[in-house]
CSV table of C-alpha atoms in Angstrom, one decimal:
chain,number,residue,atom,x,y,z
A,1,LYS,CA,-64.6,-10.1,4.6
A,2,ALA,CA,-62.0,-9.5,7.1
A,3,GLY,CA,-58.4,-9.8,6.1
A,4,VAL,CA,-55.7,-11.7,8.0
A,5,THR,CA,-55.1,-10.4,11.3
A,6,GLN,CA,-52.0,-10.4,13.4
A,7,THR,CA,-51.4,-9.5,17.3
A,8,PRO,CA,-49.8,-7.8,18.6
A,9,ARG,CA,-48.6,-5.3,16.0
A,10,TYR,CA,-45.3,-4.2,17.9
A,11,LEU,CA,-43.5,-6.0,20.4
A,12,ILE,CA,-40.3,-5.1,22.3
A,13,LYS,CA,-38.4,-7.8,24.4
A,14,THR,CA,-35.2,-8.4,25.9
A,15,ARG,CA,-32.6,-11.3,25.1
A,16,GLY,CA,-33.5,-14.5,26.7
A,17,GLN,CA,-37.1,-14.0,26.9
A,18,GLN,CA,-39.9,-15.6,25.0
A,19,VAL,CA,-42.6,-14.3,22.8
A,20,THR,CA,-45.8,-15.7,21.2
A,21,LEU,CA,-47.3,-14.2,18.3
A,22,SER,CA,-50.8,-14.6,17.3
A,23,CYS,CA,-52.4,-14.8,13.6
A,24,SER,CA,-56.2,-15.3,12.6
A,25,PRO,CA,-56.6,-16.2,9.0
A,26,ILE,CA,-59.2,-15.1,6.7
A,27,SER,CA,-62.6,-16.6,7.5
A,28,GLY,CA,-62.8,-20.0,5.7
A,29,HIS,CA,-59.1,-20.2,5.0
A,30,ARG,CA,-57.5,-23.4,6.5
A,31,SER,CA,-53.9,-23.0,5.8
A,32,VAL,CA,-51.5,-20.8,7.7
A,33,SER,CA,-47.9,-19.9,7.0
A,34,TRP,CA,-45.3,-17.9,8.8
A,35,TYR,CA,-42.4,-15.9,7.5
A,36,GLN,CA,-39.5,-13.9,9.0
A,37,GLN,CA,-38.7,-10.7,7.1
A,38,THR,CA,-35.5,-8.7,7.6
A,39,PRO,CA,-33.7,-6.0,5.6
A,40,GLY,CA,-31.5,-7.8,2.7
A,41,GLN,CA,-32.9,-11.4,3.7
A,42,GLY,CA,-36.4,-10.9,2.1
A,43,LEU,CA,-38.8,-13.4,3.4
A,44,GLN,CA,-37.8,-16.5,5.0
A,45,PHE,CA,-40.3,-19.4,5.5
A,46,LEU,CA,-40.8,-20.6,9.1
A,47,PHE,CA,-43.5,-23.2,8.9
A,48,GLU,CA,-46.9,-23.9,7.3
A,49,TYR,CA,-49.9,-25.4,8.9
A,50,PHE,CA,-53.2,-27.0,7.7
A,51,SER,CA,-55.8,-28.7,9.7
A,52,GLU,CA,-53.7,-28.4,12.8
A,53,THR,CA,-50.7,-30.3,11.1
A,54,GLN,CA,-47.4,-28.9,10.2
A,55,ARG,CA,-46.9,-29.4,6.5
A,56,ASN,CA,-43.7,-27.7,5.9
A,57,LYS,CA,-41.0,-26.3,8.0
A,58,GLY,CA,-38.3,-23.7,7.0
A,59,ASN,CA,-34.6,-23.9,8.2
A,60,PHE,CA,-34.9,-22.1,11.6
A,61,PRO,CA,-33.4,-23.5,14.8
A,62,GLY,CA,-35.8,-25.3,17.3
A,63,ARG,CA,-36.4,-22.1,19.3
A,64,PHE,CA,-38.8,-21.2,16.9
A,65,SER,CA,-42.1,-23.3,17.1
A,66,GLY,CA,-45.9,-22.9,16.0
A,67,ARG,CA,-49.1,-24.5,16.3
A,68,GLN,CA,-52.5,-24.2,14.7
A,69,PHE,CA,-55.8,-24.5,16.5
A,70,SER,CA,-59.1,-26.3,15.5
A,71,ASN,CA,-60.5,-23.0,14.2
A,72,SER,CA,-57.4,-22.3,12.1
A,73,ARG,CA,-56.1,-19.6,14.2
A,74,SER,CA,-52.2,-20.0,14.6
A,75,GLU,CA,-49.6,-19.1,17.1
A,76,MET,CA,-45.9,-18.9,16.8
A,77,ASN,CA,-43.4,-18.9,19.9
A,78,VAL,CA,-40.0,-18.0,19.9
A,79,SER,CA,-37.9,-18.8,22.9
A,80,THR,CA,-34.8,-17.5,24.4
A,81,LEU,CA,-34.6,-14.4,22.2
A,82,GLU,CA,-31.4,-13.3,20.4
A,83,LEU,CA,-30.7,-10.0,19.0
A,84,GLY,CA,-30.7,-11.4,15.5
A,85,ASP,CA,-34.4,-12.4,16.0
A,86,SER,CA,-35.5,-8.8,15.5
A,87,ALA,CA,-37.8,-8.7,12.5
A,88,LEU,CA,-41.2,-8.3,10.9
A,89,TYR,CA,-43.1,-11.7,11.3
A,90,LEU,CA,-45.7,-12.1,8.7
A,91,CYS,CA,-48.5,-14.5,8.7
A,92,ALA,CA,-50.4,-15.6,5.5
A,93,SER,CA,-53.4,-17.5,5.0
A,94,SER,CA,-54.7,-19.5,2.0
A,95,LEU,CA,-57.9,-21.3,1.4
A,96,ASP,CA,-56.3,-24.7,1.1
A,97,VAL,CA,-53.0,-26.4,1.0
A,98,SER,CA,-53.1,-26.6,-2.7
A,99,SER,CA,-49.8,-25.4,-4.2
A,100,THR,CA,-51.8,-23.1,-6.6
A,101,ASP,CA,-53.4,-21.2,-3.8
A,102,THR,CA,-52.8,-17.6,-3.4
A,103,GLN,CA,-51.4,-16.6,0.2
A,104,TYR,CA,-52.9,-13.4,1.7
A,105,PHE,CA,-50.8,-11.7,4.2
A,106,GLY,CA,-51.4,-9.9,7.5
A,107,PRO,CA,-49.9,-6.6,8.5
A,108,GLY,CA,-47.2,-8.5,10.6
A,109,THR,CA,-45.8,-8.1,14.0
A,110,ARG,CA,-42.7,-6.0,14.5
A,111,LEU,CA,-40.5,-7.8,17.0
A,112,THR,CA,-37.4,-5.7,18.6
A,113,VAL,CA,-35.1,-7.7,20.9
A,114,LEU,CA,-33.0,-5.4,23.0
B,1,ALA,CA,-34.1,-27.2,-5.2
B,2,GLN,CA,-36.2,-24.2,-5.5
B,3,SER,CA,-35.0,-20.7,-5.6
B,4,VAL,CA,-36.0,-17.4,-7.0
B,5,ALA,CA,-33.8,-14.4,-7.8
B,6,GLN,CA,-34.5,-10.7,-8.3
B,7,PRO,CA,-31.3,-9.4,-9.6
B,8,GLU,CA,-32.1,-5.7,-9.1
B,9,ASP,CA,-32.4,-4.2,-5.5
B,10,GLN,CA,-33.6,-1.0,-6.8
B,11,VAL,CA,-35.3,0.1,-9.9
B,12,ASN,CA,-36.2,3.9,-10.7
B,13,VAL,CA,-38.4,4.9,-13.5
B,14,ALA,CA,-39.8,8.0,-14.6
B,15,GLU,CA,-43.7,8.5,-14.1
B,16,GLY,CA,-45.5,7.5,-17.4
B,17,ASN,CA,-42.7,5.4,-18.5
B,18,PRO,CA,-43.0,1.5,-18.8
B,19,LEU,CA,-41.6,-0.4,-16.0
B,20,THR,CA,-40.1,-3.8,-15.5
B,21,VAL,CA,-39.1,-5.6,-12.3
B,22,LYS,CA,-37.1,-8.9,-13.0
B,23,CYS,CA,-37.5,-12.2,-11.7
B,24,THR,CA,-35.8,-15.5,-12.5
B,25,TYR,CA,-36.5,-18.8,-11.0
B,26,SER,CA,-35.1,-22.4,-10.5
B,27,VAL,CA,-37.5,-25.5,-9.9
B,28,SER,CA,-37.2,-29.0,-10.9
B,29,GLY,CA,-40.9,-29.5,-11.7
B,30,ASN,CA,-43.5,-26.9,-12.9
B,31,PRO,CA,-43.6,-23.7,-11.4
B,32,TYR,CA,-46.4,-21.9,-9.8
B,33,LEU,CA,-45.2,-18.1,-9.8
B,34,PHE,CA,-46.5,-15.1,-7.8
B,35,TRP,CA,-45.9,-11.2,-7.5
B,36,TYR,CA,-46.5,-9.4,-4.5
B,37,VAL,CA,-46.4,-5.8,-3.5
B,38,GLN,CA,-45.4,-4.2,0.1
B,39,TYR,CA,-45.9,-0.7,0.9
B,40,PRO,CA,-44.3,0.8,4.2
B,41,ASN,CA,-45.4,-0.7,7.4
B,42,ARG,CA,-47.8,-3.1,5.5
B,43,GLY,CA,-48.0,-6.7,4.9
B,44,LEU,CA,-47.6,-8.2,1.3
B,45,GLN,CA,-50.5,-7.6,-1.2
B,46,PHE,CA,-51.1,-10.2,-3.9
B,47,LEU,CA,-50.8,-8.7,-7.5
B,48,LEU,CA,-51.0,-11.8,-9.8
B,49,LYS,CA,-49.9,-15.5,-10.4
B,50,TYR,CA,-49.2,-17.8,-13.0
B,51,ILE,CA,-50.3,-21.4,-12.7
B,52,THR,CA,-50.5,-22.7,-16.2
B,53,GLY,CA,-51.9,-21.6,-19.6
B,54,ASP,CA,-51.5,-18.3,-21.2
B,55,ASN,CA,-47.9,-17.0,-20.8
B,56,LEU,CA,-49.1,-13.5,-20.1
B,57,VAL,CA,-50.9,-12.9,-16.8
B,58,LYS,CA,-52.8,-9.8,-16.0
B,59,GLY,CA,-53.3,-8.4,-12.4
B,60,SER,CA,-54.1,-6.0,-10.1
B,61,TYR,CA,-53.6,-2.1,-10.7
B,62,GLY,CA,-52.5,-2.5,-14.3
B,63,PHE,CA,-49.5,-4.8,-13.7
B,64,GLU,CA,-48.8,-7.8,-15.9
B,65,ALA,CA,-46.3,-10.5,-16.1
B,66,GLU,CA,-44.9,-12.7,-18.6
B,67,PHE,CA,-44.0,-16.3,-17.9
B,68,ASN,CA,-41.0,-17.5,-20.1
B,69,LYS,CA,-39.9,-21.1,-19.5
B,70,SER,CA,-36.9,-21.2,-21.7
B,71,GLN,CA,-35.4,-18.3,-19.8
B,72,THR,CA,-37.0,-19.3,-16.4
B,73,SER,CA,-38.2,-15.9,-16.0
B,74,PHE,CA,-41.5,-14.0,-14.7
B,75,HIS,CA,-40.6,-10.3,-15.1
B,76,LEU,CA,-43.3,-7.9,-14.0
B,77,LYS,CA,-44.3,-5.2,-16.2
B,78,LYS,CA,-46.5,-2.2,-16.3
B,79,PRO,CA,-47.2,0.1,-19.4
B,80,SER,CA,-47.2,3.4,-17.6
B,81,ALA,CA,-45.6,4.0,-14.2
B,82,LEU,CA,-47.5,5.9,-11.4
B,83,VAL,CA,-45.8,7.6,-8.5
B,84,SER,CA,-48.0,5.6,-6.3
B,85,ASP,CA,-46.6,2.4,-7.6
B,86,SER,CA,-43.5,3.3,-5.6
B,87,ALA,CA,-43.0,0.2,-3.2
B,88,LEU,CA,-41.2,-3.2,-2.5
B,89,TYR,CA,-41.9,-5.8,-5.0
B,90,PHE,CA,-41.4,-9.4,-4.4
B,91,CYS,CA,-41.5,-12.7,-6.7
B,92,ALA,CA,-42.2,-16.0,-5.3
B,93,VAL,CA,-42.3,-19.6,-6.8
B,94,ARG,CA,-43.8,-22.7,-5.4
B,95,GLU,CA,-43.4,-26.4,-6.6
B,96,THR,CA,-46.3,-28.8,-5.9
B,97,GLY,CA,-46.2,-29.9,-2.1
B,98,ASN,CA,-43.4,-27.4,-1.4
B,99,GLN,CA,-43.3,-24.0,0.4
B,100,PHE,CA,-43.2,-20.8,-1.0
B,101,TYR,CA,-39.6,-19.2,-1.8
B,102,PHE,CA,-39.5,-15.4,-1.9
B,103,GLY,CA,-36.9,-13.2,-3.7
B,104,THR,CA,-35.2,-10.7,-1.6
B,105,GLY,CA,-37.5,-7.8,-3.1
B,106,THR,CA,-36.9,-5.0,-5.5
B,107,SER,CA,-37.5,-1.3,-4.5
B,108,LEU,CA,-39.2,0.4,-7.2
B,109,THR,CA,-39.1,4.3,-7.2
B,110,VAL,CA,-41.2,6.1,-9.7
B,111,ILE,CA,-40.0,9.5,-10.2
B,112,PRO,CA,-42.5,12.4,-10.7
């Protein structure tokens, strides 16, 4: 079974631009979460989606948004990019929305903002 | 509020020696605890989790972790470290209905 895939793997943008990142979960998984990883900050939770509905949201500004499609694929968008948005963005999928479900991570998208 | 702490940014251990990576947590209800490992330029890989039951949980690659409710800890252990275990390790906690909270990670270096 294929793992979580994320596209693109690397992205370079300039300040003020916007970016869309894509995540395809493991087949059969219906829950998708997004995280921002930066050195020293660890993983910061962005949002969690299940059945096209946002279930949980982290403490990020409104420039960060996401959505989930009927096939469970998910996208996240960052508008008006800032230098501090440079990070590894990780997507994780789980079978269901149960709190005991294991999340499986994709390889991440490395975003660099210049 | 939920939180998780990994008190050591860096752990060094000689190959063949036992290793421990520490994790403490804070939740108001029952905790669900997870350990993940991250190799360079890779996503996180699941190692093991504690949901309920036996306090000693066994996971992938010979790793195990012990849930200690009184000390609110969930330390990761391995009896004999390998050089290939060198990586970044993350502890995570979750409560029912809430998001995952991850620690800031512990970099493990196994010295040949």
